[in-house]
Each structure stands twice: as structure tokens, then as C-alpha cells.
Amino acid sequence: MNDLIVRLAEKVKKYKGMMVLTGAGISTESGIPDFRSPETGLWTKIDPMKALSVTALRSDPAAFYRYLLNNLFEPAISAKPNPAHYALARLEEKGWVHGVITQNIDSLHYRAGSKTVYEIHGHMRTGHCQYCGRKEDFAAVMERAKRGELPPRCRCGGVIRPDVVLFEDPMPGTFQDALAAISFHRFLLVVGSSLEVAPACYLPSYAEEFAMLNKTPTALDHHATVAIYGKAGEVLPELVKYLENNP
Ligand code: NAD
């Protein structure tokens, strides 16, 4: 067993459990591209800050929908949770994880069985009309987009938007709840995030101690108690195994 995984497990025991913050990296092993991985990240094609912003939705809603459909919605709808998502659900069941705070909009934590999930950037299960606020099932909206209705509109004429937090949107109340949970539980594990998107990147500073699990280094690694470089789908099942054998 990797020494760093043992150190991480011992921290989890010391704090009697942890909060987990996940980013797009936890879902790459499910086939959903992240933003910043070299070569495969969406950033290599087009700046997502521009494509997935409030300004983009207002100025060219058809292009916004095409980008969302091809790069996030279609990959997410056909994806399945991977061993990393299942490992976090198992750790929650066993009492080692108090909750998962995710920047992801792919719903894979819920689909893996996690119960306490803070979706601080929203999700693509529902959408709403920007004018009248009418709620919509977002899969049905995307079916209309696929059939060429670009952008999909509400019966009042307003453009429908997904219930995701776009660049330039304010943060939802869930963000404050996530912050409070980190302060309360004190230990945080960050998985698969470059920590370059604000304000999510400030969350580790609310923990007494935090650990990092990422494929590549991040700017915050030197503040982490433990920094593990590896694939989430390989390391997290090892952590489960260790904690189950050494409770
Ligand atoms: P990011 O792309 O900036 O960083 C991802 C990090 O994960 C990288 O540092 C990469 O090295 C690492 N990584 C990649 N594969 C990994 C693996 N198998 N195991 C461990 N680490 C791995 O992502 P971010 O920090 O989450 O910020 C991007 C923003 O884009 C977030 O707001 C997120 O909501 C959004 N986004 C979401 C999805 C999704 O819902 N799945 C996908 C793309 C982008």
C-alpha cells in the first residue's frame, strides 16, 4: 500500500471523517473531458469561460447550446460512475465521508449512491425559462436542441437555460452550506480539481487541514498535508480498502 494513502487514511481517522471537494478530474475516467488536462481538456479547443458564460448565453444562445450539448451534456448523459465515485459513496456509507462538494454538473455522485452532495455549480437535470422562470426537465430540452431547436424556448418565448452556475453567475446558497460543512468537519480531501476556478478554489482554506489527490500538480499542493499524484479511480478504492481493513 502506498505510504501516502496510509497517511491520508490516518488523517481521516484522526478527524473522524472528512469532507471531499471534487472537480472535473474525478469524471475523466468516466469519459467526460475536464477543462485543463493537457491535450484532452476542453480548454485546448475553446475557452470554456467564454463558451459557458452568461454573456455567451445572451449574445449567441444557439452557439451556447451547441457547445453544452457536444462537450458536456452528451458525454455526461452517456457516462457511468467510475470506481472513484463508488469509492466516495462507500466511504460515506461507512461514516468516513460526511459529504461531497462537487464542482461537476454531471450528477455522477448521486448515480454512484452518494447521499450528501453539495452541487456548488448546479446540475443538468433541470433548467428554467430566463423570462418566466418555468421549470423544465433538461433532458427533454436537450432532445429539442438535438432536433434543431436552437435555442430551445419556453412557451412564453423566453430562452431556457440549464440550472448550472455559468461563469458570471452568482454562487448559489449551497456554496455557503458547503463552506460551513468544511469548517465544521475540519478535514477536506480535494479530488481531481486544478483549483483554478473561483470561488471553489478558496474552499480548502476553510479546512483545518486538507489533502490533494490529482493527476497533475496544483498551486495549492504545498499547503496540503498530503498530496497524492495519481488517478482517482485507482487511489480512492485503495483508500476504502485500507480503512475497511484498519478501521
Ligand atoms: P480542471 O479541468 O480545471 O482540473 C481537473 C484536474 O483534474 C486537472 O488538474 C487534472 O490533472 C486532474 N485529473 C484529470 N483526470 C484525473 C484523474 N483520473 N484522477 C485525478 N485527477 C485527474 O477542473 P476543475 O478544477 O473541476 O474546474 C473546471 C470547471 O469545469 C468546474 O467548474 C467544473 O464544474 C466544470 N466541468 C465539469 C465537468 C463535469 O461535470 N464532469 C467537466 C468539465 C468541466
mmCIF file of C-alpha atoms and ligand atoms in Angstrom:
data_model
loop_
_atom_site.group_PDB
_atom_site.id
_atom_site.type_symbol
_atom_site.label_atom_id
_atom_site.label_comp_id
_atom_site.label_asym_id
_atom_site.label_seq_id
_atom_site.Cartn_x
_atom_site.Cartn_y
_atom_site.Cartn_z
ATOM 1 C CA MET A 1 0.000 0.000 0.000
ATOM 2 C CA ASN A 2 1.303 3.439 -0.962
ATOM 3 C CA ASP A 3 2.598 5.298 2.147
ATOM 4 C CA LEU A 4 0.757 8.459 1.130
ATOM 5 C CA ILE A 5 -2.585 6.633 1.039
ATOM 6 C CA VAL A 6 -1.869 5.328 4.543
ATOM 7 C CA ARG A 7 -1.070 8.879 5.712
ATOM 8 C CA LEU A 8 -4.296 10.129 4.191
ATOM 9 C CA ALA A 9 -6.286 7.325 5.842
ATOM 10 C CA GLU A 10 -4.733 8.104 9.225
ATOM 11 C CA LYS A 11 -5.785 11.766 8.856
ATOM 12 C CA VAL A 12 -9.336 10.634 8.054
ATOM 13 C CA LYS A 13 -9.306 8.592 11.255
ATOM 14 C CA LYS A 14 -7.826 11.418 13.324
ATOM 15 C CA TYR A 15 -10.601 13.805 12.208
ATOM 16 C CA LYS A 16 -13.291 11.077 12.399
ATOM 17 C CA GLY A 17 -14.196 11.580 8.750
ATOM 18 C CA MET A 18 -13.768 14.197 6.070
ATOM 19 C CA MET A 19 -15.476 16.404 3.531
ATOM 20 C CA VAL A 20 -14.496 15.874 -0.111
ATOM 21 C CA LEU A 21 -14.299 18.504 -2.855
ATOM 22 C CA THR A 22 -14.367 17.058 -6.366
ATOM 23 C CA GLY A 23 -13.652 18.602 -9.750
ATOM 24 C CA ALA A 24 -13.871 17.562 -13.378
ATOM 25 C CA GLY A 25 -10.850 15.227 -12.921
ATOM 26 C CA ILE A 26 -12.922 12.674 -10.980
ATOM 27 C CA SER A 27 -15.119 12.142 -14.053
ATOM 28 C CA THR A 28 -12.430 11.829 -16.761
ATOM 29 C CA GLU A 29 -12.264 8.067 -16.100
ATOM 30 C CA SER A 30 -15.994 8.005 -16.952
ATOM 31 C CA GLY A 31 -15.162 9.549 -20.344
ATOM 32 C CA ILE A 32 -16.137 13.173 -19.623
ATOM 33 C CA PRO A 33 -13.317 15.559 -20.562
ATOM 34 C CA ASP A 34 -12.149 18.041 -17.909
ATOM 35 C CA PHE A 35 -11.132 21.621 -18.651
ATOM 36 C CA ARG A 36 -7.403 21.708 -18.057
ATOM 37 C CA SER A 37 -5.802 18.304 -18.684
ATOM 38 C CA PRO A 38 -3.139 18.752 -21.374
ATOM 39 C CA GLU A 39 -4.316 17.523 -24.819
ATOM 40 C CA THR A 40 -7.721 16.165 -23.728
ATOM 41 C CA GLY A 41 -9.049 19.119 -21.668
ATOM 42 C CA LEU A 42 -11.804 21.256 -23.196
ATOM 43 C CA TRP A 43 -9.539 24.272 -22.757
ATOM 44 C CA THR A 44 -7.376 23.011 -25.641
ATOM 45 C CA LYS A 45 -10.282 23.688 -28.045
ATOM 46 C CA ILE A 46 -12.117 26.808 -26.869
ATOM 47 C CA ASP A 47 -12.070 28.875 -23.674
ATOM 48 C CA PRO A 48 -14.960 27.453 -21.589
ATOM 49 C CA MET A 49 -15.062 30.707 -19.612
ATOM 50 C CA LYS A 50 -16.322 32.325 -22.815
ATOM 51 C CA ALA A 51 -18.439 29.431 -24.141
ATOM 52 C CA LEU A 52 -20.195 28.737 -20.815
ATOM 53 C CA SER A 53 -20.820 32.281 -19.602
ATOM 54 C CA VAL A 54 -23.934 34.374 -19.077
ATOM 55 C CA THR A 55 -22.657 36.673 -21.838
ATOM 56 C CA ALA A 56 -22.375 33.727 -24.276
ATOM 57 C CA LEU A 57 -25.909 32.566 -23.492
ATOM 58 C CA ARG A 58 -27.262 36.094 -24.048
ATOM 59 C CA SER A 59 -25.257 37.002 -27.136
ATOM 60 C CA ASP A 60 -25.381 33.687 -29.056
ATOM 61 C CA PRO A 61 -27.719 31.195 -27.362
ATOM 62 C CA ALA A 62 -27.591 28.760 -30.313
ATOM 63 C CA ALA A 63 -23.770 28.509 -30.089
ATOM 64 C CA PHE A 64 -24.028 28.183 -26.285
ATOM 65 C CA TYR A 65 -26.372 25.192 -26.687
ATOM 66 C CA ARG A 66 -24.215 23.544 -29.346
ATOM 67 C CA TYR A 67 -21.166 23.775 -27.049
ATOM 68 C CA LEU A 68 -23.017 22.499 -23.973
ATOM 69 C CA LEU A 69 -24.633 19.647 -25.908
ATOM 70 C CA ASN A 70 -21.456 18.362 -27.563
ATOM 71 C CA ASN A 71 -18.909 18.931 -24.813
ATOM 72 C CA LEU A 72 -20.768 18.356 -21.539
ATOM 73 C CA PHE A 73 -24.355 17.158 -21.895
ATOM 74 C CA GLU A 74 -23.864 14.272 -24.362
ATOM 75 C CA PRO A 75 -20.697 12.957 -22.651
ATOM 76 C CA ALA A 76 -22.409 13.190 -19.222
ATOM 77 C CA ILE A 77 -25.664 11.509 -20.221
ATOM 78 C CA SER A 78 -23.854 8.503 -21.697
ATOM 79 C CA ALA A 79 -21.309 8.276 -18.840
ATOM 80 C CA LYS A 80 -21.407 5.884 -15.907
ATOM 81 C CA PRO A 81 -19.924 6.477 -12.448
ATOM 82 C CA ASN A 82 -16.373 5.097 -12.165
ATOM 83 C CA PRO A 83 -14.591 3.415 -9.211
ATOM 84 C CA ALA A 84 -13.726 6.843 -7.726
ATOM 85 C CA HIS A 85 -17.396 7.883 -7.482
ATOM 86 C CA TYR A 86 -18.324 4.485 -5.998
ATOM 87 C CA ALA A 87 -15.449 4.667 -3.502
ATOM 88 C CA LEU A 88 -16.730 8.012 -2.153
ATOM 89 C CA ALA A 89 -20.260 6.614 -1.840
ATOM 90 C CA ARG A 90 -18.867 3.622 0.077
ATOM 91 C CA LEU A 91 -16.819 5.885 2.378
ATOM 92 C CA GLU A 92 -19.975 7.888 3.133
ATOM 93 C CA GLU A 93 -21.904 4.702 3.903
ATOM 94 C CA LYS A 94 -19.145 3.715 6.334
ATOM 95 C CA GLY A 95 -19.120 7.154 8.004
ATOM 96 C CA TRP A 96 -15.678 8.247 6.701
ATOM 97 C CA VAL A 97 -17.113 10.869 4.347
ATOM 98 C CA HIS A 98 -19.591 13.430 5.705
ATOM 99 C CA GLY A 99 -20.406 14.920 2.316
ATOM 100 C CA VAL A 100 -19.165 15.524 -1.226
ATOM 101 C CA ILE A 101 -18.918 19.078 -2.521
ATOM 102 C CA THR A 102 -18.727 18.918 -6.290
ATOM 103 C CA GLN A 103 -17.933 21.442 -8.986
ATOM 104 C CA ASN A 104 -19.261 18.925 -11.506
ATOM 105 C CA ILE A 105 -22.601 19.170 -13.231
ATOM 106 C CA ASP A 106 -22.753 15.532 -14.394
ATOM 107 C CA SER A 107 -24.803 14.022 -11.467
ATOM 108 C CA LEU A 108 -22.384 11.054 -11.241
ATOM 109 C CA HIS A 109 -22.007 11.272 -7.432
ATOM 110 C CA TYR A 110 -25.757 10.775 -6.980
ATOM 111 C CA ARG A 111 -25.781 7.999 -9.561
ATOM 112 C CA ALA A 112 -22.994 6.241 -7.619
ATOM 113 C CA GLY A 113 -25.036 6.379 -4.405
ATOM 114 C CA SER A 114 -23.609 9.402 -2.556
ATOM 115 C CA LYS A 115 -26.344 10.935 -0.376
ATOM 116 C CA THR A 116 -24.962 14.250 0.869
ATOM 117 C CA VAL A 117 -23.868 16.102 -2.255
ATOM 118 C CA TYR A 118 -23.354 19.873 -2.491
ATOM 119 C CA GLU A 119 -23.571 20.734 -6.211
ATOM 120 C CA ILE A 120 -21.993 24.162 -5.995
ATOM 121 C CA HIS A 121 -22.045 24.658 -9.794
ATOM 122 C CA GLY A 122 -25.547 23.237 -10.197
ATOM 123 C CA HIS A 123 -26.522 20.322 -12.471
ATOM 124 C CA MET A 124 -28.093 19.494 -15.830
ATOM 125 C CA ARG A 125 -31.149 17.598 -14.532
ATOM 126 C CA THR A 126 -33.404 20.642 -14.790
ATOM 127 C CA GLY A 127 -33.489 24.039 -16.458
ATOM 128 C CA HIS A 128 -35.716 27.094 -16.334
ATOM 129 C CA CYS A 129 -37.033 29.852 -18.566
ATOM 130 C CA GLN A 130 -34.992 33.034 -18.238
ATOM 131 C CA TYR A 131 -38.146 35.186 -18.568
ATOM 132 C CA CYS A 132 -40.964 33.492 -16.653
ATOM 133 C CA GLY A 133 -38.938 31.030 -14.541
ATOM 134 C CA ARG A 134 -40.947 27.953 -15.608
ATOM 135 C CA LYS A 135 -39.080 24.748 -14.638
ATOM 136 C CA GLU A 136 -38.190 22.234 -17.361
ATOM 137 C CA ASP A 137 -36.797 18.717 -17.449
ATOM 138 C CA PHE A 138 -33.421 19.457 -19.042
ATOM 139 C CA ALA A 139 -33.035 16.116 -20.852
ATOM 140 C CA ALA A 140 -36.269 16.905 -22.729
ATOM 141 C CA VAL A 141 -34.968 20.411 -23.505
ATOM 142 C CA MET A 142 -31.754 18.937 -24.906
ATOM 143 C CA GLU A 143 -33.728 16.498 -27.070
ATOM 144 C CA ARG A 144 -35.383 19.535 -28.656
ATOM 145 C CA ALA A 145 -31.961 21.174 -29.132
ATOM 146 C CA LYS A 146 -30.708 17.977 -30.813
ATOM 147 C CA ARG A 147 -33.665 18.093 -33.208
ATOM 148 C CA GLY A 148 -32.530 21.583 -34.250
ATOM 149 C CA GLU A 149 -34.498 23.887 -31.925
ATOM 150 C CA LEU A 150 -31.634 26.236 -31.189
ATOM 151 C CA PRO A 151 -32.031 27.740 -28.718
ATOM 152 C CA PRO A 152 -34.895 25.857 -27.038
ATOM 153 C CA ARG A 153 -37.578 28.271 -25.873
ATOM 154 C CA CYS A 154 -40.303 28.257 -23.265
ATOM 155 C CA ARG A 155 -43.923 28.642 -24.457
ATOM 156 C CA CYS A 156 -43.684 32.294 -23.284
ATOM 157 C CA GLY A 157 -40.882 32.841 -25.810
ATOM 158 C CA GLY A 158 -38.016 33.086 -23.306
ATOM 159 C CA VAL A 159 -34.809 31.137 -23.820
ATOM 160 C CA ILE A 160 -34.485 28.170 -21.438
ATOM 161 C CA ARG A 161 -31.220 27.843 -19.512
ATOM 162 C CA PRO A 162 -29.788 24.897 -17.571
ATOM 163 C CA ASP A 163 -29.714 25.028 -13.775
ATOM 164 C CA VAL A 164 -25.914 25.193 -13.863
ATOM 165 C CA VAL A 165 -23.845 28.040 -12.481
ATOM 166 C CA LEU A 166 -22.345 29.717 -15.545
ATOM 167 C CA PHE A 167 -19.280 31.929 -15.493
ATOM 168 C CA GLU A 168 -20.516 35.405 -14.367
ATOM 169 C CA ASP A 169 -23.435 33.874 -12.386
ATOM 170 C CA PRO A 170 -23.591 34.438 -8.601
ATOM 171 C CA MET A 171 -22.931 31.384 -6.415
ATOM 172 C CA PRO A 172 -25.993 29.519 -5.061
ATOM 173 C CA GLY A 173 -26.778 29.138 -1.328
ATOM 174 C CA THR A 174 -25.324 25.603 -1.495
ATOM 175 C CA PHE A 175 -21.889 27.191 -1.633
ATOM 176 C CA GLN A 176 -22.339 28.724 1.852
ATOM 177 C CA ASP A 177 -23.628 25.361 3.142
ATOM 178 C CA ALA A 178 -20.524 23.643 1.727
ATOM 179 C CA LEU A 179 -18.259 26.194 3.346
ATOM 180 C CA ALA A 180 -19.973 25.699 6.721
ATOM 181 C CA ALA A 181 -19.652 21.900 6.406
ATOM 182 C CA ILE A 182 -15.898 22.187 5.771
ATOM 183 C CA SER A 183 -15.419 24.492 8.785
ATOM 184 C CA PHE A 184 -17.430 22.087 10.951
ATOM 185 C CA HIS A 185 -15.780 18.818 9.869
ATOM 186 C CA ARG A 186 -12.285 20.409 9.594
ATOM 187 C CA PHE A 187 -10.605 17.933 7.209
ATOM 188 C CA LEU A 188 -11.011 18.169 3.411
ATOM 189 C CA LEU A 189 -9.836 15.960 0.559
ATOM 190 C CA VAL A 190 -9.686 17.618 -2.870
ATOM 191 C CA VAL A 191 -10.009 15.182 -5.797
ATOM 192 C CA GLY A 192 -9.437 15.963 -9.487
ATOM 193 C CA SER A 193 -9.513 19.733 -9.437
ATOM 194 C CA SER A 194 -6.926 22.214 -10.695
ATOM 195 C CA LEU A 195 -8.369 24.672 -8.111
ATOM 196 C CA GLU A 196 -8.209 27.443 -10.682
ATOM 197 C CA VAL A 197 -11.920 28.276 -10.686
ATOM 198 C CA ALA A 198 -13.025 30.858 -8.078
ATOM 199 C CA PRO A 199 -14.601 30.804 -5.574
ATOM 200 C CA ALA A 200 -14.294 26.979 -5.299
ATOM 201 C CA CYS A 201 -10.510 27.378 -5.070
ATOM 202 C CA TYR A 202 -10.931 29.195 -1.717
ATOM 203 C CA LEU A 203 -12.696 26.240 -0.042
ATOM 204 C CA PRO A 204 -9.527 24.439 1.167
ATOM 205 C CA SER A 205 -8.616 27.474 3.273
ATOM 206 C CA TYR A 206 -11.728 26.839 5.421
ATOM 207 C CA ALA A 207 -10.412 23.428 6.500
ATOM 208 C CA GLU A 208 -8.043 22.960 9.397
ATOM 209 C CA GLU A 209 -6.055 20.609 7.147
ATOM 210 C CA PHE A 210 -6.581 19.434 3.588
ATOM 211 C CA ALA A 211 -5.183 16.747 1.274
ATOM 212 C CA MET A 212 -4.906 16.690 -2.517
ATOM 213 C CA LEU A 213 -5.429 13.818 -4.949
ATOM 214 C CA ASN A 214 -4.768 14.877 -8.523
ATOM 215 C CA LYS A 215 -3.102 13.603 -11.664
ATOM 216 C CA THR A 216 -1.010 16.751 -12.033
ATOM 217 C CA PRO A 217 0.377 19.297 -9.527
ATOM 218 C CA THR A 218 -1.676 22.342 -8.480
ATOM 219 C CA ALA A 219 -0.690 25.681 -6.978
ATOM 220 C CA LEU A 220 -2.067 24.658 -3.558
ATOM 221 C CA ASP A 221 -0.181 21.356 -3.153
ATOM 222 C CA HIS A 222 2.489 22.857 -0.902
ATOM 223 C CA HIS A 223 -0.217 23.869 1.620
ATOM 224 C CA ALA A 224 -1.669 20.332 1.678
ATOM 225 C CA THR A 225 -0.882 17.891 4.498
ATOM 226 C CA VAL A 226 -0.763 15.072 1.949
ATOM 227 C CA ALA A 227 -0.505 15.489 -1.842
ATOM 228 C CA ILE A 228 -1.051 12.327 -3.872
ATOM 229 C CA TYR A 229 -0.433 12.284 -7.617
ATOM 230 C CA GLY A 230 -2.450 9.540 -9.250
ATOM 231 C CA LYS A 231 -5.738 8.545 -10.818
ATOM 232 C CA ALA A 232 -8.764 8.978 -8.581
ATOM 233 C CA GLY A 233 -10.258 5.700 -9.844
ATOM 234 C CA GLU A 234 -7.215 3.801 -8.615
ATOM 235 C CA VAL A 235 -6.311 5.662 -5.402
ATOM 236 C CA LEU A 236 -9.773 6.018 -3.819
ATOM 237 C CA PRO A 237 -10.615 2.291 -3.925
ATOM 238 C CA GLU A 238 -7.235 1.708 -2.203
ATOM 239 C CA LEU A 239 -8.223 4.191 0.497
ATOM 240 C CA VAL A 240 -11.508 2.318 1.010
ATOM 241 C CA LYS A 241 -9.628 -0.983 1.271
ATOM 242 C CA TYR A 242 -7.212 0.414 3.850
ATOM 243 C CA LEU A 243 -9.934 1.981 6.013
ATOM 244 C CA GLU A 244 -12.055 -1.180 5.885
ATOM 245 C CA ASN A 245 -9.086 -3.318 6.954
ATOM 246 C CA ASN A 246 -7.784 -0.849 9.540
ATOM 247 C CA PRO A 247 -10.886 0.888 10.970
HETATM 248 P P1 NAD B 1 -9.990 21.300 -14.266
HETATM 249 O O1 NAD B 1 -10.181 20.753 -15.629
HETATM 250 O O2 NAD B 1 -9.550 22.706 -14.130
HETATM 251 O O3 NAD B 1 -8.956 20.377 -13.478
HETATM 252 C C1 NAD B 1 -9.085 18.983 -13.485
HETATM 253 C C2 NAD B 1 -7.893 18.404 -12.749
HETATM 254 O O4 NAD B 1 -8.129 17.019 -12.589
HETATM 255 C C3 NAD B 1 -6.576 18.568 -13.510
HETATM 256 O O5 NAD B 1 -5.629 19.142 -12.639
HETATM 257 C C4 NAD B 1 -6.197 17.135 -13.906
HETATM 258 O O6 NAD B 1 -4.813 16.885 -13.804
HETATM 259 C C5 NAD B 1 -6.933 16.312 -12.865
HETATM 260 N N1 NAD B 1 -7.329 14.982 -13.334
HETATM 261 C C6 NAD B 1 -7.719 14.595 -14.576
HETATM 262 N N2 NAD B 1 -8.026 13.293 -14.582
HETATM 263 C C7 NAD B 1 -7.817 12.832 -13.316
HETATM 264 C C8 NAD B 1 -7.947 11.566 -12.685
HETATM 265 N N3 NAD B 1 -8.349 10.482 -13.366
HETATM 266 N N4 NAD B 1 -7.664 11.457 -11.358
HETATM 267 C C9 NAD B 1 -7.228 12.540 -10.647
HETATM 268 N N5 NAD B 1 -7.076 13.763 -11.204
HETATM 269 C C10 NAD B 1 -7.372 13.908 -12.519
HETATM 270 O O7 NAD B 1 -11.347 21.035 -13.469
HETATM 271 P P2 NAD B 1 -11.996 21.801 -12.227
HETATM 272 O O8 NAD B 1 -10.960 22.251 -11.270
HETATM 273 O O9 NAD B 1 -13.122 20.970 -11.771
HETATM 274 O O10 NAD B 1 -12.587 23.134 -12.864
HETATM 275 C C11 NAD B 1 -13.296 23.078 -14.062
HETATM 276 C C12 NAD B 1 -14.736 23.588 -14.033
HETATM 277 O O11 NAD B 1 -15.388 22.973 -15.135
HETATM 278 C C13 NAD B 1 -15.530 23.196 -12.840
HETATM 279 O O12 NAD B 1 -16.294 24.282 -12.510
HETATM 280 C C14 NAD B 1 -16.449 22.081 -13.332
HETATM 281 O O13 NAD B 1 -17.753 22.317 -12.892
HETATM 282 C C15 NAD B 1 -16.538 22.274 -14.821
HETATM 283 N N6 NAD B 1 -16.532 20.994 -15.556
HETATM 284 C C16 NAD B 1 -17.336 19.972 -15.128
HETATM 285 C C17 NAD B 1 -17.307 18.750 -15.773
HETATM 286 C C18 NAD B 1 -18.206 17.641 -15.263
HETATM 287 O O14 NAD B 1 -19.288 17.921 -14.747
HETATM 288 N N7 NAD B 1 -17.765 16.391 -15.339
HETATM 289 C C19 NAD B 1 -16.458 18.555 -16.856
HETATM 290 C C20 NAD B 1 -15.659 19.639 -17.293
HETATM 291 C C21 NAD B 1 -15.708 20.853 -16.619
#
